[in-house]
Coordinates of C-alpha atoms and ligand atoms in Angstrom, one line a residue:
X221 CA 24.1 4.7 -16.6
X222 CA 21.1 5.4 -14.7
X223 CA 20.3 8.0 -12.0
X224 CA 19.3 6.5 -8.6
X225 CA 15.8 7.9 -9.6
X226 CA 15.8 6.5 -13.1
X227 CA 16.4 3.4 -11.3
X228 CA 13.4 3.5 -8.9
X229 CA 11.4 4.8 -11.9
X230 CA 12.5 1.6 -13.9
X231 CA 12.0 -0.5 -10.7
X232 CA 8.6 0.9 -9.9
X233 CA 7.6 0.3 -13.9
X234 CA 9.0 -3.2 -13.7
X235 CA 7.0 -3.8 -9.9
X236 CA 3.9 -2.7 -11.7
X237 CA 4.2 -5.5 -14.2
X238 CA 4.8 -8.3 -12.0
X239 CA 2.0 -7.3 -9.0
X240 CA -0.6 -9.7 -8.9
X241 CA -3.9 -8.6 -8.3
X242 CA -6.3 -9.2 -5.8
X243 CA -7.4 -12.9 -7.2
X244 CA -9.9 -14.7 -5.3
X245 CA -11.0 -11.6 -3.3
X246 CA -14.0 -9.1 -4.3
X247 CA -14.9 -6.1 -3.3
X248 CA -18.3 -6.3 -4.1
X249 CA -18.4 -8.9 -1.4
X250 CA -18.0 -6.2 1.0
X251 CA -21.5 -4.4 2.1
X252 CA -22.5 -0.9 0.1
X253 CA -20.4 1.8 1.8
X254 CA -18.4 -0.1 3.5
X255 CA -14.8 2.1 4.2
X256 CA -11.5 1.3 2.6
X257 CA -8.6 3.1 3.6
X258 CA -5.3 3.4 5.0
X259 CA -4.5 4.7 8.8
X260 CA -1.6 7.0 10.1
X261 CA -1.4 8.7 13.5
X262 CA 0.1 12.4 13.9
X263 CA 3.7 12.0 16.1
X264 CA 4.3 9.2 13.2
X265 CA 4.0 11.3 10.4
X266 CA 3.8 14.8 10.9
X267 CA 7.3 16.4 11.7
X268 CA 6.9 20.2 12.0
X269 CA 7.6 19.3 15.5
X270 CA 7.6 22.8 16.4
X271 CA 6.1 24.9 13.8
X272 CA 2.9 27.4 13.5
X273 CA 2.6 27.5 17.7
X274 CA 2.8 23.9 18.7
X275 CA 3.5 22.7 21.9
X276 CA 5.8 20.1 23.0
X277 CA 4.2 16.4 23.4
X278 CA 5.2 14.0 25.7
X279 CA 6.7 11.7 22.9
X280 CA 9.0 14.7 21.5
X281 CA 10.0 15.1 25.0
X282 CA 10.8 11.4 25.4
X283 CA 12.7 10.6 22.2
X284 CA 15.1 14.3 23.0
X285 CA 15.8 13.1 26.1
X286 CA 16.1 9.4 26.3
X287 CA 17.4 8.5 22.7
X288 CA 18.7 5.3 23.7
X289 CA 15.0 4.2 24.5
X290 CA 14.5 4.2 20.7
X291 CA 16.1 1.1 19.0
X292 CA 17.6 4.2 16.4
X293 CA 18.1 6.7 18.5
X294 CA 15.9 8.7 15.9
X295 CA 12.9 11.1 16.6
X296 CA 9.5 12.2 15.0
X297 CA 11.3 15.7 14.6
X298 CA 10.6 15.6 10.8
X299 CA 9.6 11.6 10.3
X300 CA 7.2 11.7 6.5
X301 CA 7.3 15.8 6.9
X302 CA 3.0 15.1 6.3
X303 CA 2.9 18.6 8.1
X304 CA 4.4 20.2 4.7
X305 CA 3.5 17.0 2.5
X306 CA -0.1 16.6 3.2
X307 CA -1.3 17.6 -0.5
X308 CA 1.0 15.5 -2.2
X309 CA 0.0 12.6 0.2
X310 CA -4.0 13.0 -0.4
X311 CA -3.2 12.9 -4.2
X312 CA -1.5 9.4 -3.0
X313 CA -4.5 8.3 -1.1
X314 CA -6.4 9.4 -4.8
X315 CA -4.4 7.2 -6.6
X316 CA -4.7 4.1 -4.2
X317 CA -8.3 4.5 -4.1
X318 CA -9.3 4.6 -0.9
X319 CA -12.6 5.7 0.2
X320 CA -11.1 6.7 3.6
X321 CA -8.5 7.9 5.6
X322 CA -7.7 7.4 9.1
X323 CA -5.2 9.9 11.0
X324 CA -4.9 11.5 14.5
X325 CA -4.8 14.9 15.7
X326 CA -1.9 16.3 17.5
X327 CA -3.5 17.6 20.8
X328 CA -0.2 19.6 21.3
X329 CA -0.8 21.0 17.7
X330 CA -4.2 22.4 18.6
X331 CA -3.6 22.6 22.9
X332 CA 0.1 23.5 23.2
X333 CA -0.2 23.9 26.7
X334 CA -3.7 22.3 27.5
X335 CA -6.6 23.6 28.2
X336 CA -4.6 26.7 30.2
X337 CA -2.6 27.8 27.3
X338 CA -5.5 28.7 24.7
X339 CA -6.5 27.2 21.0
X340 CA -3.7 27.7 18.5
X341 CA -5.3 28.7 15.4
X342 CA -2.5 27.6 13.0
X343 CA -3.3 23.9 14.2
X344 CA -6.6 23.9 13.6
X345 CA -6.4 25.6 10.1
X346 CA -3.7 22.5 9.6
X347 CA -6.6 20.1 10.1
X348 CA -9.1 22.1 8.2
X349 CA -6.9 22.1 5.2
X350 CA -6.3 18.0 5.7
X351 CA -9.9 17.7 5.8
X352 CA -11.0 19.8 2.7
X353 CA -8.3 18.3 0.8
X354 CA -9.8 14.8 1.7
X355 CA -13.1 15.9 1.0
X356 CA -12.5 17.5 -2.1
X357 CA -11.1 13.6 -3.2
X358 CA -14.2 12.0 -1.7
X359 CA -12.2 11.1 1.2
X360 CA -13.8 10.6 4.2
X361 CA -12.0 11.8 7.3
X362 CA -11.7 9.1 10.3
X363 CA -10.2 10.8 13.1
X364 CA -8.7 9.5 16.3
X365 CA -8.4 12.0 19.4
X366 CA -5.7 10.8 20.5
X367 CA -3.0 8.1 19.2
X368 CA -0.3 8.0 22.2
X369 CA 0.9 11.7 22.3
X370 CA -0.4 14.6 24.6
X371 CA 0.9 17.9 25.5
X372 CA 4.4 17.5 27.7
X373 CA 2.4 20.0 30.0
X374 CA 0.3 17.8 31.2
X375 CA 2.5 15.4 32.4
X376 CA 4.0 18.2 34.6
X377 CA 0.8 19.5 36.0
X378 CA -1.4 15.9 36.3
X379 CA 1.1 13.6 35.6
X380 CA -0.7 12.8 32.5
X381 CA -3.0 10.1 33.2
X382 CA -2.6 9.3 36.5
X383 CA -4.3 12.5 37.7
X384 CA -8.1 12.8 37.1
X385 CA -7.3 16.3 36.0
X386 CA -6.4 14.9 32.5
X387 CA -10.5 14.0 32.5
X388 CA -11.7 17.6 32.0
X389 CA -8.0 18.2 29.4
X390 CA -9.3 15.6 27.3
X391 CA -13.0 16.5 27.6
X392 CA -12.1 20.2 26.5
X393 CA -9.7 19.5 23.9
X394 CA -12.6 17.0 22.3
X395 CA -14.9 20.0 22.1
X396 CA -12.8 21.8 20.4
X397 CA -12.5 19.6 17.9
X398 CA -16.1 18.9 17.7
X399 CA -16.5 22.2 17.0
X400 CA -13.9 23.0 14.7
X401 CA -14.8 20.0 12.5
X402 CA -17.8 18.0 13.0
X403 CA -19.4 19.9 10.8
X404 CA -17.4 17.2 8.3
X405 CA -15.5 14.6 10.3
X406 CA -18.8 12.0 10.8
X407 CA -16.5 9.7 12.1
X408 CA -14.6 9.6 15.5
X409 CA -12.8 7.6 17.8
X410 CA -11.7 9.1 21.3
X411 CA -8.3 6.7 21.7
X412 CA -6.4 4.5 20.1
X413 CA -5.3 1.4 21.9
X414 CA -5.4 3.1 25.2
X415 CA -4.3 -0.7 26.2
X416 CA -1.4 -0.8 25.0
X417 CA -0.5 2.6 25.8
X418 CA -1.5 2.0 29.6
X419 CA 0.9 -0.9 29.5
X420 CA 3.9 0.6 28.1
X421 CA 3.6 3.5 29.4
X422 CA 3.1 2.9 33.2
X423 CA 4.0 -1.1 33.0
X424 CA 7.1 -2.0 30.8
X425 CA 8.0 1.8 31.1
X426 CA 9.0 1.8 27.1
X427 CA 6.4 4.5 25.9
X428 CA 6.8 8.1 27.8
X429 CA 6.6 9.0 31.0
X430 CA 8.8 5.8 31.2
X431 CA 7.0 4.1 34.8
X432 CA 7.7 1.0 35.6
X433 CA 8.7 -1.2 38.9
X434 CA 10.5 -4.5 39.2
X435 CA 10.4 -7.3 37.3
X436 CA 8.8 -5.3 34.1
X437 CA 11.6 -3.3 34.3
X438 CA 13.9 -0.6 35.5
X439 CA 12.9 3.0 35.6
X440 CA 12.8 6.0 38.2
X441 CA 9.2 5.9 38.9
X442 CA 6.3 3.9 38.9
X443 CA 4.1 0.7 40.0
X444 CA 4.0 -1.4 37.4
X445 CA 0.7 -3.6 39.7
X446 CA -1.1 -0.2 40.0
X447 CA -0.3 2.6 37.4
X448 CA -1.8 0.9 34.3
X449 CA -5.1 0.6 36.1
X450 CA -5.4 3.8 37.3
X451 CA -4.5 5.4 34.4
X452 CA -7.2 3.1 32.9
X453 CA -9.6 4.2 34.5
X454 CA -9.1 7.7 33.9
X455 CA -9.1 6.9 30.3
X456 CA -12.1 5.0 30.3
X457 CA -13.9 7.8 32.3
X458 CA -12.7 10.4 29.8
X459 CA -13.9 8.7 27.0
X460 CA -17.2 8.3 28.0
X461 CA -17.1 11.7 29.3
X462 CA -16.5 12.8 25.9
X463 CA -18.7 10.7 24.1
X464 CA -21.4 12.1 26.2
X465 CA -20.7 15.5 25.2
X466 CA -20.8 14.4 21.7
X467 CA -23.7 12.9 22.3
X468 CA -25.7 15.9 24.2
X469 CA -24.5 18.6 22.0
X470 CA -22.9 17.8 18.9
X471 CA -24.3 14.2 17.1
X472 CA -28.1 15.0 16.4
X473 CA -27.1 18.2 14.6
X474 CA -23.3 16.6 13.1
X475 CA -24.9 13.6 11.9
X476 CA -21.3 11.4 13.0
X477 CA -20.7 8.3 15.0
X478 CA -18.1 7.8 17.8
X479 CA -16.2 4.8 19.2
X480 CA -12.7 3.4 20.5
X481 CA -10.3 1.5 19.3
X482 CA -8.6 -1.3 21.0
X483 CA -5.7 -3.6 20.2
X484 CA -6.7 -7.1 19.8
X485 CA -4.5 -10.0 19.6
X486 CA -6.2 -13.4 19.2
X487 CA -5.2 -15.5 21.9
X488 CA -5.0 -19.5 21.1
X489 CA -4.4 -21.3 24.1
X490 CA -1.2 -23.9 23.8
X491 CA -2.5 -26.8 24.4
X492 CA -5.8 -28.5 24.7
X493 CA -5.2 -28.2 28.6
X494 CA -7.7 -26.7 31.2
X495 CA -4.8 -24.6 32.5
X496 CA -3.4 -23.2 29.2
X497 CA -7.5 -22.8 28.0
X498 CA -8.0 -20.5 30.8
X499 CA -4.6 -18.9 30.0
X500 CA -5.9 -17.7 26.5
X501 CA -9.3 -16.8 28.1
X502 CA -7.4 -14.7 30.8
X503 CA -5.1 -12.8 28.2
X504 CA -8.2 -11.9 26.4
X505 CA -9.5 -10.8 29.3
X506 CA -6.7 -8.3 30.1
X507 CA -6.2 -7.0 26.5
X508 CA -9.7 -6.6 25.0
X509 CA -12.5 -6.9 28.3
X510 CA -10.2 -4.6 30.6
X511 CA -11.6 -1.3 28.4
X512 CA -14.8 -2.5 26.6
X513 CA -16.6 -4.6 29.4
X514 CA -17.1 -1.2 31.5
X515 CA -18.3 0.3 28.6
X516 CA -20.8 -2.7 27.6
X517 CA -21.4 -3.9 31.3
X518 CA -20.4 -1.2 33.7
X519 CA -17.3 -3.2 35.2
X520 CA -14.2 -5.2 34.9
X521 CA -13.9 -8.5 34.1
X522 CA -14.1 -10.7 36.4
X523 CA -10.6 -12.5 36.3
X524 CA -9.1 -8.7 36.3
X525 CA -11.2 -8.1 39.8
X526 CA -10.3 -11.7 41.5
X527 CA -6.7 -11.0 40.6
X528 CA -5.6 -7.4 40.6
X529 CA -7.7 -7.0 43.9
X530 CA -7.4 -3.1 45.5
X531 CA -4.7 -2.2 42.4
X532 CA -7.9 -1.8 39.9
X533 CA -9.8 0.9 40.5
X534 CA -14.0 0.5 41.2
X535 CA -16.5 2.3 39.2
X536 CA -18.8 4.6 41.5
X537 CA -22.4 4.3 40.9
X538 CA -21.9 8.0 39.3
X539 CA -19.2 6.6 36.6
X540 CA -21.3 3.7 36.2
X541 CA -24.3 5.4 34.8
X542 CA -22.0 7.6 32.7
X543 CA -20.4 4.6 31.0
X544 CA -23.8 3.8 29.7
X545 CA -24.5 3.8 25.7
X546 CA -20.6 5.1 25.0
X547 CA -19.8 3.5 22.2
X548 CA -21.2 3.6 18.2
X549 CA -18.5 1.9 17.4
X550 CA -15.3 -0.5 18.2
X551 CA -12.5 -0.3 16.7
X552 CA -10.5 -3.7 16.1
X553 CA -6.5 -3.1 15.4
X554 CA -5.6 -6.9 14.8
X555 CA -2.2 -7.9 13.3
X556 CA -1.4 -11.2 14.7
X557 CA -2.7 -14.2 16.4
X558 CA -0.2 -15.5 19.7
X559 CA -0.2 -18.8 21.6
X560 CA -1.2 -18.6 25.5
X561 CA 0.7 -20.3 27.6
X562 CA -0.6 -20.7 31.5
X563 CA 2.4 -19.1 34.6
X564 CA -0.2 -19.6 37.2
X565 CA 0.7 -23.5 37.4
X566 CA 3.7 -23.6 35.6
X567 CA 6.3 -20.7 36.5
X568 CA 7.5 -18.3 33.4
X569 CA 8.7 -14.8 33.1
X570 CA 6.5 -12.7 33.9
X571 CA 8.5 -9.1 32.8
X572 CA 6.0 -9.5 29.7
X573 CA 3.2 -7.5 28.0
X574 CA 1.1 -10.4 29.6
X575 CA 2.9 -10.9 32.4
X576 CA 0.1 -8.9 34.6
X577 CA -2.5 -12.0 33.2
X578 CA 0.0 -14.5 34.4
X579 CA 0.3 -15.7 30.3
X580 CA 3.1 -16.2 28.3
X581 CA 2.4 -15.4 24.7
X582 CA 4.2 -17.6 22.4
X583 CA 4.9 -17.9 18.9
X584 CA 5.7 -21.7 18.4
X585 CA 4.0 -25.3 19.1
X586 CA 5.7 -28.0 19.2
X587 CA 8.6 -25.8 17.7
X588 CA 6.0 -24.8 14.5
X589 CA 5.3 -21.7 14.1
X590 CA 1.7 -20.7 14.4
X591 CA 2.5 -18.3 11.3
X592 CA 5.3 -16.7 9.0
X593 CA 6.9 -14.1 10.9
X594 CA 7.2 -10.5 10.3
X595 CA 10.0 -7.7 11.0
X596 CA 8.4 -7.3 14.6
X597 CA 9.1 -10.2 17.0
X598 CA 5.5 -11.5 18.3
X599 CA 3.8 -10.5 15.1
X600 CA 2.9 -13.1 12.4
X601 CA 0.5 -14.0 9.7
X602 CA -2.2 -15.9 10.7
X603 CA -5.0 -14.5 8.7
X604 CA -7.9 -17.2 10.1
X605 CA -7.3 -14.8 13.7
X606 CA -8.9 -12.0 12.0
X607 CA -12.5 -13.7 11.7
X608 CA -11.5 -15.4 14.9
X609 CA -11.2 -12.2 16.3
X610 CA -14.1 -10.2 15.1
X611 CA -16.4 -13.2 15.7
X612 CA -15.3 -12.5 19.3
X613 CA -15.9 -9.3 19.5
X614 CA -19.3 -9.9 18.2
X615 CA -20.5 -12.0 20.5
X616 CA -19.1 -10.8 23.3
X617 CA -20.4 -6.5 22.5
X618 CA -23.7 -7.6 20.9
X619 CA -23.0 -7.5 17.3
X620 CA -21.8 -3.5 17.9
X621 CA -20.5 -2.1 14.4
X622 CA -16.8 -2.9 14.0
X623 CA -14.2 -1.2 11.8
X624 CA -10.7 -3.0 11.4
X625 CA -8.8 0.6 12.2
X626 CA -5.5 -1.3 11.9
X627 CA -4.3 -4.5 9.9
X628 CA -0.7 -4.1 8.5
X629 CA 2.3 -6.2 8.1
X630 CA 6.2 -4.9 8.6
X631 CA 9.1 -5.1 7.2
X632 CA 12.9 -4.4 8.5
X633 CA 14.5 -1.0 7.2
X634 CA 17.8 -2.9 6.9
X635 CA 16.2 -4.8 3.5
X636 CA 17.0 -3.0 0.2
X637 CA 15.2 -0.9 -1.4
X638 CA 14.2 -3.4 -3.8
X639 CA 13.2 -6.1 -1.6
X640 CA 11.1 -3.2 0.2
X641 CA 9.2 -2.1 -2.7
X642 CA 8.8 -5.5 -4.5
X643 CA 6.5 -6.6 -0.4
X644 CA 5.3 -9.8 -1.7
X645 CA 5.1 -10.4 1.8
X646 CA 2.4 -8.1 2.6
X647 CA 0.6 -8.5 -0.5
X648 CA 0.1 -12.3 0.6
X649 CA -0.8 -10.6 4.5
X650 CA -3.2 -8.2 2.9
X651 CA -5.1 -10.7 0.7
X652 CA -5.2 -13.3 3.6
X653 CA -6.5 -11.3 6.2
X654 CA -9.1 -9.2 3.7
X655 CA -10.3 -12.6 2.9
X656 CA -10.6 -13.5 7.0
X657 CA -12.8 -10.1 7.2
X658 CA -14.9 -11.1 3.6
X659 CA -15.8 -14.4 5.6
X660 CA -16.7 -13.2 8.7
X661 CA -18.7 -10.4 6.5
X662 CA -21.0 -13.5 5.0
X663 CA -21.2 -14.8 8.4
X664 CA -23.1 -11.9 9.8
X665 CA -20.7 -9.8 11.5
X666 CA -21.4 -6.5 11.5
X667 CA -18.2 -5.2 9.9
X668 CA -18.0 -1.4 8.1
X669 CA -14.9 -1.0 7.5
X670 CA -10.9 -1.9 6.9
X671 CA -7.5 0.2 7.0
X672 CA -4.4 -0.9 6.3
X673 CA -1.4 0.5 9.0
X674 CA -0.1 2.2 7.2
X675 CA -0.3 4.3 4.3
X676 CA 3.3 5.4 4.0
X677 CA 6.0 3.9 6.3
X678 CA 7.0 6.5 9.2
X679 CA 8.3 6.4 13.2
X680 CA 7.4 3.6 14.4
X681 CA 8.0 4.0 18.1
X682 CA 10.3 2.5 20.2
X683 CA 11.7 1.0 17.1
X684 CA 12.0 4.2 15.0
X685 CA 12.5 4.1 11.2
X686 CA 13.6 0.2 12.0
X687 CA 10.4 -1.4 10.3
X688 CA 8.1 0.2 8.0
X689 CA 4.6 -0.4 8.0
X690 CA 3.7 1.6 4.9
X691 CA 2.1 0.9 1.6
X692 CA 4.6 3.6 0.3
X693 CA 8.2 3.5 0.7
X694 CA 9.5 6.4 2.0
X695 CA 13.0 8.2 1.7
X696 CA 13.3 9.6 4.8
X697 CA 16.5 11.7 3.3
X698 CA 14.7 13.1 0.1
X699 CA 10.8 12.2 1.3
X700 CA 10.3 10.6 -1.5
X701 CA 7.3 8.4 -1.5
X702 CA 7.5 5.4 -4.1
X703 CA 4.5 3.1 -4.7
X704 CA 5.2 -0.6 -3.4
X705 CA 3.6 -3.9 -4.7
X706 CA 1.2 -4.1 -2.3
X707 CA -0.5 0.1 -3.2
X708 CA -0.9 -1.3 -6.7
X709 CA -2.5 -4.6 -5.3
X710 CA -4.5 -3.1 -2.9
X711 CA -5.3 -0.5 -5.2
X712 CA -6.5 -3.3 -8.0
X713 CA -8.9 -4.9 -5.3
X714 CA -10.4 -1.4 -4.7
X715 CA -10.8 -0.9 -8.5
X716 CA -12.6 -4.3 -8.7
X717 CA -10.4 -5.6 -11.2
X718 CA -9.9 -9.3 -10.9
X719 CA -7.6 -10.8 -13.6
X720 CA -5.8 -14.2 -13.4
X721 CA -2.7 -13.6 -12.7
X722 CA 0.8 -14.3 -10.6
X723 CA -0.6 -14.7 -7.2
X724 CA -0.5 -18.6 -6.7
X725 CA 3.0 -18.1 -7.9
X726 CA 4.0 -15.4 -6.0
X727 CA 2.3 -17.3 -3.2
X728 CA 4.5 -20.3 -3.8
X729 CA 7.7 -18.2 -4.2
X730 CA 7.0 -16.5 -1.1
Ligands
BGC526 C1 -0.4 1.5 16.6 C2 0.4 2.1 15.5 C3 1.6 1.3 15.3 C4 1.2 0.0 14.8 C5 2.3 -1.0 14.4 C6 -0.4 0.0 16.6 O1 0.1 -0.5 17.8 O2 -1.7 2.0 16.7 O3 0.7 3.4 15.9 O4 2.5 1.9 14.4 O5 0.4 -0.7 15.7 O6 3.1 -1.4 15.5

C-alpha cells in the first residue's frame, strides 16, 4: 500500500508524463524582456495574521466578524502560511521559470495603525527578505500597494475611503515603501482593481466595510448610488497623488515605472441592436473609463456624468492638473468576456455588478454559451476577449504600455485531488488566452508583460478556499504545495520547448 504522499508523488510523476506542452505557442514571439510571471496578493496568501507587530486589516476584521459573508465561513488567518513559506515558494517560482513575480504589500503589515501608529520594522524586513530572495533567482519584484486590504484603523478614523483623510494614509504609506525598496522594486502599481473594490465594497456591500442600500442589497450602512463614486474619487486622487511623489522624488534616481491596474471584462453586446450596442459601450464605460479616462483626459466619461448626475464627484481644476501624466503603465486583469444586455428599454434586475450602468451581463445567446464555464459563475473562456480587450485599451489610452497583471482560470475545491492537479482545463485557458496576447503582440499593441492569477491557490474572498486559482495545489491542512499540469505546461512554454505532443487530444478530451 501506498502513503497518501507516495500517492501524490506517483500522481505528480504520472501528470508529468501526460502534460502537453505549449504546442502552437512560442515564446520567442513575445518581445525581448517581456515579463512572465505569476501574481498573488498579501491577505490571500500570507497568514501570520498577527505576527512580528501587524495590525489588524479591514478584511481580517470582516471575515472574524461576519463569517457567514464568506461562502466557507473560513478566514486568511493562516490561508498558504507565505509569511513563513516564502523561501520555499521563490524556489517554486525558480522551478516554473518565471521571470517575475507579482504580490502585494500588507499596508497593516508595515502601517499597523496608519500613518499615526509608526513603521513596524519587522514588516518591512518581511518584504526585504521576499525581495532579495526574488532577486537572488533573477526574479523581478512587481509590487502592488494595495490589493483590497488596509489597516482596520482607518476605517474607524476616515471611514476608509470615503474620507479624503485616507489621501495623505495612502500617500505616506507609499513613501515608505519607496523608500524602503525602490532601490529594487522598478516596477509598481498603486491599486489593484480599485473598480471592483469600489463596487463591492460600498455597492453590493460583499467586500468589508459591508455598505450597501436597496436593491444591491441589505446592509447597516451605505448608498449604494453615491459611495462607490466617492470613494472613487478618493482613490483616483490618491493614486495620482502618489505617483506624483514617485515622480518628484523617487523615479529619476530608482530608475522604476508606476501604473494601476484595473479589471477589465470585455463586454459583447447581445444582439446586433442599437439598444443592447450601447449597453456593451455603457458597461465598458463604467468598468474600465470610470478610473482611467480621469487619468488620460481629466474626467469621467461621459455616460457616467449624464447618468449618475450630483452622485459622481467633479474634479476641481486643482485635481485636474494633478491627474496629468499619472500613469507608466495599465494594468489589464482580464479573465472573461460577458454579453451586455440593455435595462434602459427593456426592464431587468438591476441588484447586479452592472446594475449602476443599467446592463445586464449575460453568459448565454440564444441559450449558447459564449464560452466553457469555470468554477466562478460569470467567468468563462473566451480567449479571442483578451486581444479584444487589449486592442481596446490601446486605442482608447494611446498605445500606453500594458501588462496582463491577471489572467487565470478556477476550479471548485469540492473536485478531487486528482481532477485538481491533472487542470486540463486551465492548461487549454492558459494556451488560448497567451495565444490571444501573442496576436495582439504582432498586431502592434504595446504589451510587456503576462501573470497568471495565481501562483499557488489561496483565499479567494468571498468564496474562501471554495475555488482555487493556483498553478500549485495547495494542502491547506499540511501546506503542501504540489505541481499541477498546467506549472509544468506553463513552465515548458517558458523553457521554449515545443514538442508535438497531447494537446489536440487533450483539447478534444476536454
Ligand atoms: C483579484 C484577485 C482574485 C482574482 C480571482 C481578481 O479580482 O485581483 O485577488 O483572486 O481576481 O477572482
Amino acid at each position: 500500500m501506498y502513503s497518501a504522499t507516495g500517492m501524490l508523488m506517483l500522481l505528480t510523476a504520472a501528470l508529468a508524463i501526460l502534460a502537453p506542452s505549449a504546442l502552437g505557442l512560442d515564446r520567442a514571439e513575445f518581445p525581448p524582456g517581456f515579463l512572465f510571471g505569476a501574481a498573488t496578493s498579501a491577505y490571500q496568501i500570507e497568514g501570520a495574521y498577527l505576527e512580528d507587530g501587524k495590525g489588524l486589516n479591514n478584511w481580517d476584521v470582516f471575515t472574524h466578524t461576519r463569517p457567514g459573508d464568506i461562502t466557507d465561513g473560513r478566514n486568511g488567518d493562516v490561508t498558504d502560511d507565505h509569511y513563513h513559506r516564502y523561501m520555499e515558494d521563490v524556489e517554486i517560482m525558480r522551478d516554473l521559470g518565471v521571470n517575475s513575480y507579482r504580490f502585494s504589500i500588507s499596508w497593516a503589515r508595515i502601517l499597523p495603525r496608519g500613518h499615526s501608529g509608526g513603521v513596524n520594522s519587522a514588516g518591512i524586513a518581511f518584504y526585504d527578505r521576499l525581495i532579495a530572495a526574488l532577486l537572488q533567482k533573477g526574479i523581478e519584484p512587481f509590487v502592488t500597494l494595495h490589493h483590497f486590504d488596509q489597516p482596520q484603523e482607518l476605517e474607524t478614523q476616515y471611514g476608509s475611503w470615503l474620507g479624503t483623510g485616507i489621501r495623505e494614509e495612502f500617500d505616506y504609506y507609499a513613501d515608505v515603501c519607496f523608500r524602503a525598496f525602490g532601490d529594487r522594486v522598478k516596477f509598481w502599481t498603486t491599486f489593484n482593481e480599485p473598480n471592483v473594490f469600489a463596487k463591492d465594497s460600498y455597492m453590493l456591500g460583499t467586500y468589508p466595510p459591508n455598505h450597501c442600500s436597496s436593491p444591491f442589497g441589505t446592509c447597516n450602512s451605505g448608498n449604494s448610488y453615491r459611495e462607490p463614486y466617492v470613494a472613487a474619487h478618493n482613490i483616483i486622487m490618491s493614486h495620482a497623488a502618489v505617483v506624483d511623489n514617485y515622480k518628484r522624488n523617487y523615479q529619476a534616481k530608482q530608475g522604476g515605472s508606476i501604473g494601476i491596474v484595473i479589471e477589465m471584462k470585455f463586454y459583447e453586446s447581445l444582439t446586433n441592436n442599437t439598444e443592447d450596442i450601447l449597453a456593451a459601450q455603457r458597461a465598458m464605460s463604467f468598468e474600465i473609463h470610470w478610473f482611467l479616462d480621469p487619468l488620460f483626459f481629466g474626467e469621467y466619461p461621459k455616460e457616467m456624468r449624464e447618468m449618475l448626475s450630483s452622485n459622481l464627484p467633479k474634479f476641481s481644476l486643482a485635481e485636474k492638473r494633478l491627474l496629468q501624466n499619472k500613469v507608466d503603465f495599465i494594468g489589464i486583469n482580464h479573465y472573461t468576456a460577458i454579453y451586455a444586455k440593455d435595462c434602459m428599454l427593456s426592464p431587468c434586475d438591476l441588484n447586479t455588478y452592472e446594475g449602476n450602468a443599467l446592463v445586464l451581463a449575460i453568459g448565454e445567446r440564444d441559450g449558447v454559451r459564449i464560452g466553457k464555464p469555470t468554477a466562478l459563475d460569470g467567468f468563462y473562456d473566451v480567449p479571442e476577449g483578451m486581444e479584444k480587450i487589449i486592442k481596446y485599451v490601446d486605442k482608447r489610452y494611446e498605445n500606453v504600455p500594458i501588462y496582463v497583471t491577471e489572467n487565470g482560470y478556477s476550479q471548485h475545491s469540492s473536485n478531487g485531488l486528482e481532477d485538481l492537479v491533472n487542470d486540463v482545463g486551465r492548461v487549454n485557458y492558459m494556451h488560448g488566452y497567451l495565444s490571444s496576447v501573442a496576436s495582439a503582440v504582432r498586431r502592434g499593441a504595446n504589451v510587456r508583460g503576462y501573470f497568471v492569477w495565481s501562483l499557488m491557490d489561496n483565499f479567494e474572498w468571498a468564496h474562501g478556499f471554495t475555488v482555487r486559482f493556483g498553478l500549485y495545489h495547495v494542502d491547506f491542512n499540511t501546506q503542501v504545495r504540489t505541481q499541477k499540469m498546467s506549472a509544468k505546461w506553463y513552465h515548458d512554454f517558458l523553457m521554449g520547448s515545443r514538442p508535438v505532443d497531447a494537446l489536440q487530444t487533450l483539447r478534444a478530451d476536454y
